[in-house]
Short mmCIF file of C-alpha atoms in Angstrom, two decimals:
data_model
loop_
_atom_site.label_atom_id
_atom_site.label_comp_id
_atom_site.label_asym_id
_atom_site.label_seq_id
_atom_site.Cartn_x
_atom_site.Cartn_y
_atom_site.Cartn_z
CA UNK A 10 87.69 170.07 86.65
CA UNK A 11 84.50 168.25 85.69
CA UNK A 12 84.42 167.27 82.06
CA UNK A 13 81.25 166.01 80.38
CA UNK A 14 81.16 162.56 78.87
CA UNK A 15 78.74 161.32 76.24
CA UNK A 16 75.97 158.93 77.21
CA UNK A 17 76.41 155.23 76.72
CA UNK A 18 75.04 153.98 73.41
CA UNK A 19 74.34 150.51 72.14
CA UNK A 20 75.76 148.79 69.10
CA UNK A 21 74.55 145.38 67.96
CA UNK A 22 77.36 144.02 65.85
CA UNK A 23 77.81 141.05 63.60
CA UNK A 24 75.71 138.27 62.17
CA UNK A 25 74.68 136.35 65.28
CA UNK A 26 72.83 133.59 63.51
CA UNK A 27 72.86 131.92 60.10
CA UNK A 28 69.23 130.92 60.22
CA UNK A 29 66.61 130.14 62.80
CA UNK A 30 66.94 126.44 61.87
CA UNK A 31 70.61 126.25 62.71
CA UNK A 32 70.46 127.63 66.24
CA UNK A 33 67.67 128.41 68.68
CA UNK A 34 67.31 131.76 70.39
CA UNK A 35 68.77 130.57 73.67
CA UNK A 36 72.01 129.69 71.91
CA UNK A 37 71.97 132.88 69.88
CA UNK A 38 71.44 135.15 72.85
CA UNK A 39 74.14 133.46 74.90
CA UNK A 40 76.64 134.29 72.14
CA UNK A 41 76.19 137.83 73.42
CA UNK A 42 75.04 141.06 71.88
CA UNK A 43 78.09 143.36 72.10
CA UNK A 44 77.29 146.61 73.87
CA UNK A 45 78.61 150.15 73.50
CA UNK A 46 77.10 151.51 75.00
CA UNK A 47 71.40 154.79 102.42
CA UNK A 48 71.08 155.72 105.32
CA UNK A 49 69.44 153.27 107.78
CA UNK A 50 66.31 154.89 109.15
CA UNK A 51 63.79 153.84 111.74
CA UNK A 52 60.86 152.07 110.08
CA UNK A 53 57.83 154.18 109.33
CA UNK A 54 54.41 152.58 109.92
CA UNK A 55 52.52 151.82 106.73
CA UNK A 56 48.91 151.01 105.98
CA UNK A 57 48.29 147.72 104.23
CA UNK A 58 45.22 147.06 102.09
CA UNK A 59 43.87 143.78 100.83
CA UNK A 60 42.84 145.43 97.60
CA UNK A 61 43.54 148.92 96.36
CA UNK A 62 40.41 148.84 94.24
CA UNK A 63 38.15 147.71 97.10
CA UNK A 64 39.45 149.96 99.87
CA UNK A 65 37.37 152.94 100.94
CA UNK A 66 40.38 154.68 102.51
CA UNK A 67 41.63 157.56 100.42
CA UNK A 68 45.39 157.75 100.04
CA UNK A 69 45.19 161.55 99.73
CA UNK A 70 48.61 162.86 98.82
CA UNK A 71 50.35 159.58 99.61
CA UNK A 72 51.63 157.07 97.11
CA UNK A 73 50.22 153.58 96.60
CA UNK A 74 52.27 150.55 95.64
CA UNK A 75 50.21 147.96 93.77
CA UNK A 76 51.86 144.55 93.36
CA UNK A 77 50.84 141.92 90.82
CA UNK A 78 52.35 138.47 91.29
CA UNK A 79 52.79 136.47 88.09
CA UNK A 80 54.25 133.13 87.08
CA UNK A 81 56.94 132.70 84.43
CA UNK A 82 54.34 132.62 81.65
CA UNK A 83 52.89 135.95 82.71
CA UNK A 84 49.73 134.56 84.29
CA UNK A 85 48.52 135.53 87.75
CA UNK A 86 49.68 133.47 90.73
CA UNK A 87 46.30 132.96 92.39
CA UNK A 88 47.69 130.88 95.26
CA UNK A 89 48.08 132.93 98.47
CA UNK A 90 51.43 134.68 98.62
CA UNK A 91 53.13 136.67 101.37
CA UNK A 92 54.31 140.09 100.25
CA UNK A 93 56.76 142.02 102.43
CA UNK A 94 57.71 145.67 102.04
CA UNK A 95 61.08 147.11 103.06
CA UNK A 96 62.25 150.72 103.07
CA UNK A 97 65.98 151.38 103.01
CA UNK A 98 66.48 147.73 103.94
CA UNK A 99 64.20 147.90 107.00
CA UNK A 100 61.03 145.72 107.04
CA UNK A 101 58.01 147.98 107.33
CA UNK A 102 54.87 146.02 106.39
CA UNK A 103 53.53 142.84 104.87
CA UNK A 104 50.33 141.58 103.30
CA UNK A 105 48.73 138.52 101.70
CA UNK A 106 47.77 138.58 98.05
CA UNK A 107 44.17 138.40 96.91
CA UNK A 108 43.70 137.11 93.36
CA UNK A 109 47.39 137.73 92.73
CA UNK A 110 47.35 141.32 93.97
CA UNK A 111 48.59 143.17 97.07
CA UNK A 112 48.62 146.86 97.96
CA UNK A 113 50.53 149.18 100.29
CA UNK A 114 50.06 152.86 101.06
CA UNK A 115 53.29 154.12 102.65
CA UNK A 116 53.22 157.30 104.69
CA UNK A 117 56.33 158.61 102.99
CA UNK A 118 58.07 158.41 99.64
CA UNK A 119 61.41 156.77 98.98
CA UNK A 120 63.12 153.57 97.86
CA UNK A 121 61.43 150.27 98.65
CA UNK A 122 62.16 146.58 98.24
CA UNK A 123 59.36 144.05 97.81
CA UNK A 124 59.70 140.31 98.42
CA UNK A 125 57.13 137.66 97.55
CA UNK A 126 56.89 134.08 98.83
CA UNK A 127 54.32 131.54 97.65
CA UNK A 128 54.08 127.78 98.13
CA UNK A 129 55.45 125.94 95.11
CA UNK A 130 57.43 128.92 93.82
CA UNK A 131 60.87 130.35 94.31
CA UNK A 132 60.90 133.62 96.22
CA UNK A 133 60.88 136.78 94.15
CA UNK A 134 62.10 140.30 94.84
CA UNK A 135 62.03 143.70 93.18
CA UNK A 136 63.16 147.22 94.08
CA UNK A 137 61.02 150.26 93.35
CA UNK A 138 61.62 153.98 93.82
CA UNK A 139 58.50 156.00 94.63
CA UNK A 140 59.25 159.71 94.35
CA UNK A 141 55.75 161.07 93.61
CA UNK A 142 52.38 160.54 95.36
CA UNK A 143 51.01 158.34 92.58
CA UNK A 144 50.03 154.71 92.17
CA UNK A 145 53.06 152.59 91.30
CA UNK A 146 52.28 149.32 89.53
CA UNK A 147 54.86 146.59 90.17
CA UNK A 148 54.90 143.16 88.50
CA UNK A 149 56.89 140.42 90.25
CA UNK A 150 57.50 137.14 88.45
CA UNK A 151 57.91 133.85 90.32
CA UNK A 152 59.48 130.68 89.00
CA UNK A 153 57.86 127.37 89.82
CA UNK A 154 59.93 125.08 92.00
CA UNK A 155 59.00 122.17 89.72
CA UNK A 156 58.51 123.87 86.38
CA UNK A 157 57.53 121.55 83.55
CA UNK A 158 58.83 123.89 80.87
CA UNK A 159 62.50 123.55 81.68
CA UNK A 160 64.86 122.32 79.00
CA UNK A 161 66.84 119.14 79.54
CA UNK A 162 70.49 119.80 80.26
CA UNK A 163 69.95 123.49 80.98
CA UNK A 164 68.59 123.63 84.53
CA UNK A 165 66.18 126.45 85.19
CA UNK A 166 66.08 127.72 81.60
CA UNK A 167 62.54 127.98 80.20
CA UNK A 168 61.88 126.52 76.77
CA UNK A 169 60.11 128.68 74.24
CA UNK A 170 57.18 127.29 72.28
CA UNK A 171 57.95 126.98 68.53
CA UNK A 172 56.02 130.09 67.48
CA UNK A 173 57.56 132.22 70.22
CA UNK A 174 60.99 130.87 69.33
CA UNK A 175 60.50 131.72 65.68
CA UNK A 176 59.37 135.26 66.53
CA UNK A 177 62.36 135.79 68.83
CA UNK A 178 64.86 134.65 66.21
CA UNK A 179 63.27 136.92 63.60
CA UNK A 180 63.52 139.78 66.06
CA UNK A 181 67.20 139.03 66.68
CA UNK A 182 67.93 138.88 62.98
CA UNK A 183 66.23 142.24 62.36
CA UNK A 184 67.97 143.76 65.37
CA UNK A 185 71.35 142.59 64.12
CA UNK A 186 70.59 144.28 60.79
CA UNK A 187 69.46 147.49 62.53
CA UNK A 188 65.91 147.09 61.22
CA UNK A 189 64.35 148.34 64.41
CA UNK A 190 60.71 148.56 63.34
CA UNK A 191 60.85 145.04 61.97
CA UNK A 192 62.55 143.83 65.13
CA UNK A 193 59.86 145.44 67.28
CA UNK A 194 57.12 143.71 65.29
CA UNK A 195 58.65 140.27 65.83
CA UNK A 196 59.52 140.92 69.46
CA UNK A 197 56.01 142.16 70.19
CA UNK A 198 54.74 138.81 68.93
CA UNK A 199 57.30 136.96 71.07
CA UNK A 200 56.32 139.04 74.11
CA UNK A 201 52.65 138.23 73.50
CA UNK A 202 53.37 134.50 73.30
CA UNK A 203 55.92 134.35 76.15
CA UNK A 204 55.68 137.50 78.30
CA UNK A 205 57.57 135.93 81.19
CA UNK A 206 60.46 134.41 79.25
CA UNK A 207 63.79 135.94 80.38
CA UNK A 208 65.38 135.66 76.93
CA UNK A 209 62.50 137.47 75.25
CA UNK A 210 62.63 140.17 77.90
CA UNK A 211 66.38 140.53 77.46
CA UNK A 212 66.19 141.01 73.71
CA UNK A 213 63.32 143.46 74.09
CA UNK A 214 65.56 145.35 76.50
CA UNK A 215 68.31 145.40 73.87
CA UNK A 216 65.91 146.95 71.39
CA UNK A 217 64.93 149.63 73.89
CA UNK A 218 68.63 150.29 74.48
CA UNK A 219 69.21 150.64 70.76
CA UNK A 220 66.47 153.26 70.66
CA UNK A 221 67.84 155.01 73.78
CA UNK A 222 64.61 154.27 75.69
CA UNK A 223 66.51 153.77 78.93
CA UNK A 224 63.55 153.60 81.35
CA UNK A 225 61.73 151.02 79.21
CA UNK A 226 64.93 149.01 78.91
CA UNK A 227 65.39 149.10 82.68
CA UNK A 228 61.87 147.77 83.25
CA UNK A 229 62.10 144.68 81.01
CA UNK A 230 65.70 143.93 81.98
CA UNK A 231 64.72 143.96 85.67
CA UNK A 232 62.04 141.37 84.87
CA UNK A 233 64.55 139.25 82.97
CA UNK A 234 66.94 139.42 85.92
CA UNK A 235 64.19 138.40 88.35
CA UNK A 236 63.36 135.33 86.30
CA UNK A 237 66.93 134.31 85.51
CA UNK A 238 69.27 135.94 88.07
CA UNK A 239 73.00 136.38 87.76
CA UNK A 240 73.24 136.44 83.97
CA UNK A 241 76.26 138.62 83.25
CA UNK A 242 74.90 140.05 80.01
CA UNK A 243 71.56 141.00 81.60
CA UNK A 244 73.27 142.65 84.57
CA UNK A 245 75.55 144.57 82.22
CA UNK A 246 72.67 145.84 80.09
CA UNK A 247 70.62 146.75 83.15
CA UNK A 248 73.58 148.59 84.66
CA UNK A 249 74.02 150.55 81.44
CA UNK A 250 70.33 151.45 81.30
CA UNK A 251 70.58 152.82 84.84
CA UNK A 252 73.83 154.65 84.13
CA UNK A 253 72.27 156.34 81.11
CA UNK A 254 69.55 157.66 83.41
CA UNK A 255 72.28 159.02 85.73
CA UNK A 256 71.35 156.42 88.37
CA UNK A 257 75.02 155.73 88.93
CA UNK A 258 74.76 154.44 92.50
CA UNK A 259 72.27 151.78 91.40
CA UNK A 260 74.27 150.93 88.28
CA UNK A 261 77.60 150.28 89.99
CA UNK A 262 76.79 147.03 91.88
CA UNK A 263 75.12 145.55 88.79
CA UNK A 264 78.07 146.33 86.55
CA UNK A 265 80.52 145.08 89.18
CA UNK A 266 78.58 141.81 89.50
CA UNK A 267 78.44 141.46 85.75
CA UNK A 268 82.21 141.70 85.45
CA UNK A 269 82.63 139.30 88.36
CA UNK A 270 80.46 136.72 86.59
CA UNK A 271 81.82 137.39 83.11
CA UNK A 272 85.22 139.11 83.32
CA UNK A 273 85.90 138.60 79.61
CA UNK A 274 82.66 139.99 78.25
CA UNK A 275 84.25 143.13 76.83
CA UNK A 276 85.34 146.72 77.26
CA UNK A 277 81.85 148.17 77.00
CA UNK A 278 80.89 147.07 80.51
CA UNK A 279 84.22 148.28 81.89
CA UNK A 280 83.66 151.67 80.27
CA UNK A 281 80.13 151.97 81.65
CA UNK A 282 81.39 151.09 85.14
CA UNK A 283 84.24 153.61 84.85
CA UNK A 284 81.73 156.29 83.85
CA UNK A 285 79.51 155.44 86.82
CA UNK A 286 82.46 155.53 89.23
CA UNK A 287 83.53 158.89 87.80
CA UNK A 288 80.19 160.57 88.36
CA UNK A 289 80.05 159.15 91.89
CA UNK A 290 83.47 160.79 92.41
CA UNK A 291 85.16 157.43 92.98
CA UNK A 292 88.03 158.58 90.84
CA UNK A 293 90.62 155.92 91.65
CA UNK A 294 88.20 153.11 90.76
CA UNK A 295 87.11 155.05 87.70
CA UNK A 296 90.68 155.41 86.47
CA UNK A 297 91.45 151.74 87.01
CA UNK A 298 88.39 150.66 85.04
CA UNK A 299 88.89 153.27 82.31
CA UNK A 300 92.42 152.00 81.79
CA UNK A 301 91.12 148.46 81.40
CA UNK A 302 88.58 149.55 78.80
CA UNK A 303 91.16 151.67 76.98
CA UNK A 304 93.62 148.79 76.91
CA UNK A 305 91.21 146.43 75.16
CA UNK A 306 92.35 146.01 71.54
CA UNK A 307 88.72 146.03 70.40
CA UNK A 308 87.86 149.35 72.06
CA UNK A 309 87.21 151.84 69.31
CA UNK A 310 84.71 154.42 70.56
CA UNK A 311 86.09 157.93 71.10
CA UNK A 312 84.31 158.09 74.46
CA UNK A 313 86.88 155.59 75.78
CA UNK A 314 89.76 158.01 75.23
CA UNK A 315 87.80 160.99 76.53
CA UNK A 316 86.72 159.23 79.71
CA UNK A 317 90.28 158.09 80.40
CA UNK A 318 91.44 161.69 80.03
CA UNK A 319 88.74 162.82 82.46
CA UNK A 320 89.78 160.23 85.04
CA UNK A 321 93.46 161.14 84.75
CA UNK A 322 92.61 164.80 85.25
CA UNK A 323 90.44 163.98 88.27
CA UNK A 324 93.36 162.30 90.08
CA UNK A 325 95.83 165.05 89.15
CA UNK A 326 97.71 163.22 86.37
CA UNK A 327 97.47 166.22 84.06
CA UNK A 328 100.37 165.40 81.74
CA UNK A 329 99.07 161.88 81.24
CA UNK A 330 95.64 163.29 80.47
CA UNK A 331 97.12 165.71 77.97
CA UNK A 332 99.00 162.90 76.27
CA UNK A 333 95.80 160.89 75.84
CA UNK A 334 94.07 163.92 74.36
CA UNK A 335 96.98 164.68 72.00
CA UNK A 336 97.00 161.11 70.75
CA UNK A 337 93.26 161.25 70.26
CA UNK A 338 93.51 164.44 68.20
CA UNK A 339 96.34 162.97 66.16
CA UNK A 340 94.35 159.84 65.31
CA UNK A 341 90.89 161.44 65.04
CA UNK A 342 91.38 164.99 63.72
CA UNK A 343 88.06 165.14 61.92
CA UNK A 344 85.84 163.35 64.45
CA UNK A 345 82.92 165.16 66.12
CA UNK A 346 84.65 164.67 69.47
CA UNK A 347 87.85 166.43 68.33
CA UNK A 348 86.51 169.85 69.34
CA UNK A 349 85.82 168.56 72.85
CA UNK A 350 89.31 167.06 73.14
CA UNK A 351 90.89 170.30 71.92
CA UNK A 352 88.81 172.35 74.40
CA UNK A 353 89.91 170.13 77.30
CA UNK A 354 93.55 170.25 76.23
CA UNK A 355 93.46 174.03 75.96
CA UNK A 356 91.79 174.18 79.38
CA UNK A 357 94.62 172.20 80.97
CA UNK A 358 97.13 174.66 79.51
CA UNK A 359 95.10 177.75 80.46
CA UNK A 360 94.82 176.55 84.05
CA UNK A 361 98.56 175.97 84.27
CA UNK A 362 98.25 172.22 84.59
CA UNK A 363 100.49 171.63 81.58
CA UNK A 364 102.86 173.80 79.55
CA UNK A 365 101.11 175.79 76.85
CA UNK A 366 103.27 174.24 74.12
CA UNK A 367 102.26 170.79 75.33
CA UNK A 368 98.69 171.52 74.33
CA UNK A 369 99.68 171.09 70.68
CA UNK A 370 99.01 167.57 69.31
CA UNK A 371 101.97 165.63 67.98
CA UNK A 372 102.51 165.97 64.21
#
């Protein structure tokens, strides 16, 4: 029996900073913003263009992938760069950038990976899904091998200029107080001053998550992850953004990696991973992760109980599922989710999975 589960939402909880003078944004963000929140085919020949704007070849009903290569500040990387295109993991074409741009016109749609290599920069990579015959714009950010804007004692972490730092902290403060319009105003200023800073991109992603703008959140969080890979909190947020768009297959490895890097970051990531497993019909993994989320003493969202009940039902543990639902109804009789829990409990009884009397919640 497939039971619906509510979408992941985001809660930004607590006072994360006393004032912008006491702690900089890098420190604030690393405290964490709590969240609630193929087949291998033969390569297909592609046509490569030096410039999509200059080419006289019409792409007709085919898609075009336009790549812009930028440095960590958001400026164009004008030095020649090699751009390689892969489809389903198979290399299919490559090109050299011209004025920071490269273009491909694949003969078919699908999922692609793009890698960029340029002298003096660390290699960059980004995945893109092209499902319609349109022009897809892709920005790829490269970090300098010898960046001069790296903070002492924190290898590889860009330092924000004072004005950008001030704008970011103001945005964080407003976000923590749920003043979303005010937060957007400050973050827009921070994005203007430091468009390639991973921390700024991360917080902007959190704002998009708060507003349930999942696609926008995915875009900026992917950029943050490119610039500063393997940050558990970024991977978790990106995985949740994908999960909320029902891109469960893409979400799972990100959420798994996030928990591998930061196993104590909280139940929210475990719940999002359990949800993604469930909808991919990986029920044993889903149940294991749902139990972990449910067992966290800080877990309070009703979706935790409901997802655990779903997972128990999926593996045939009907009585255990009923017990979870009865406990939920006992503790949350007036919640909006109570009707859903009652419907599921009655369904288990009606289908003969549990005794009819067992559908009644404990007094």
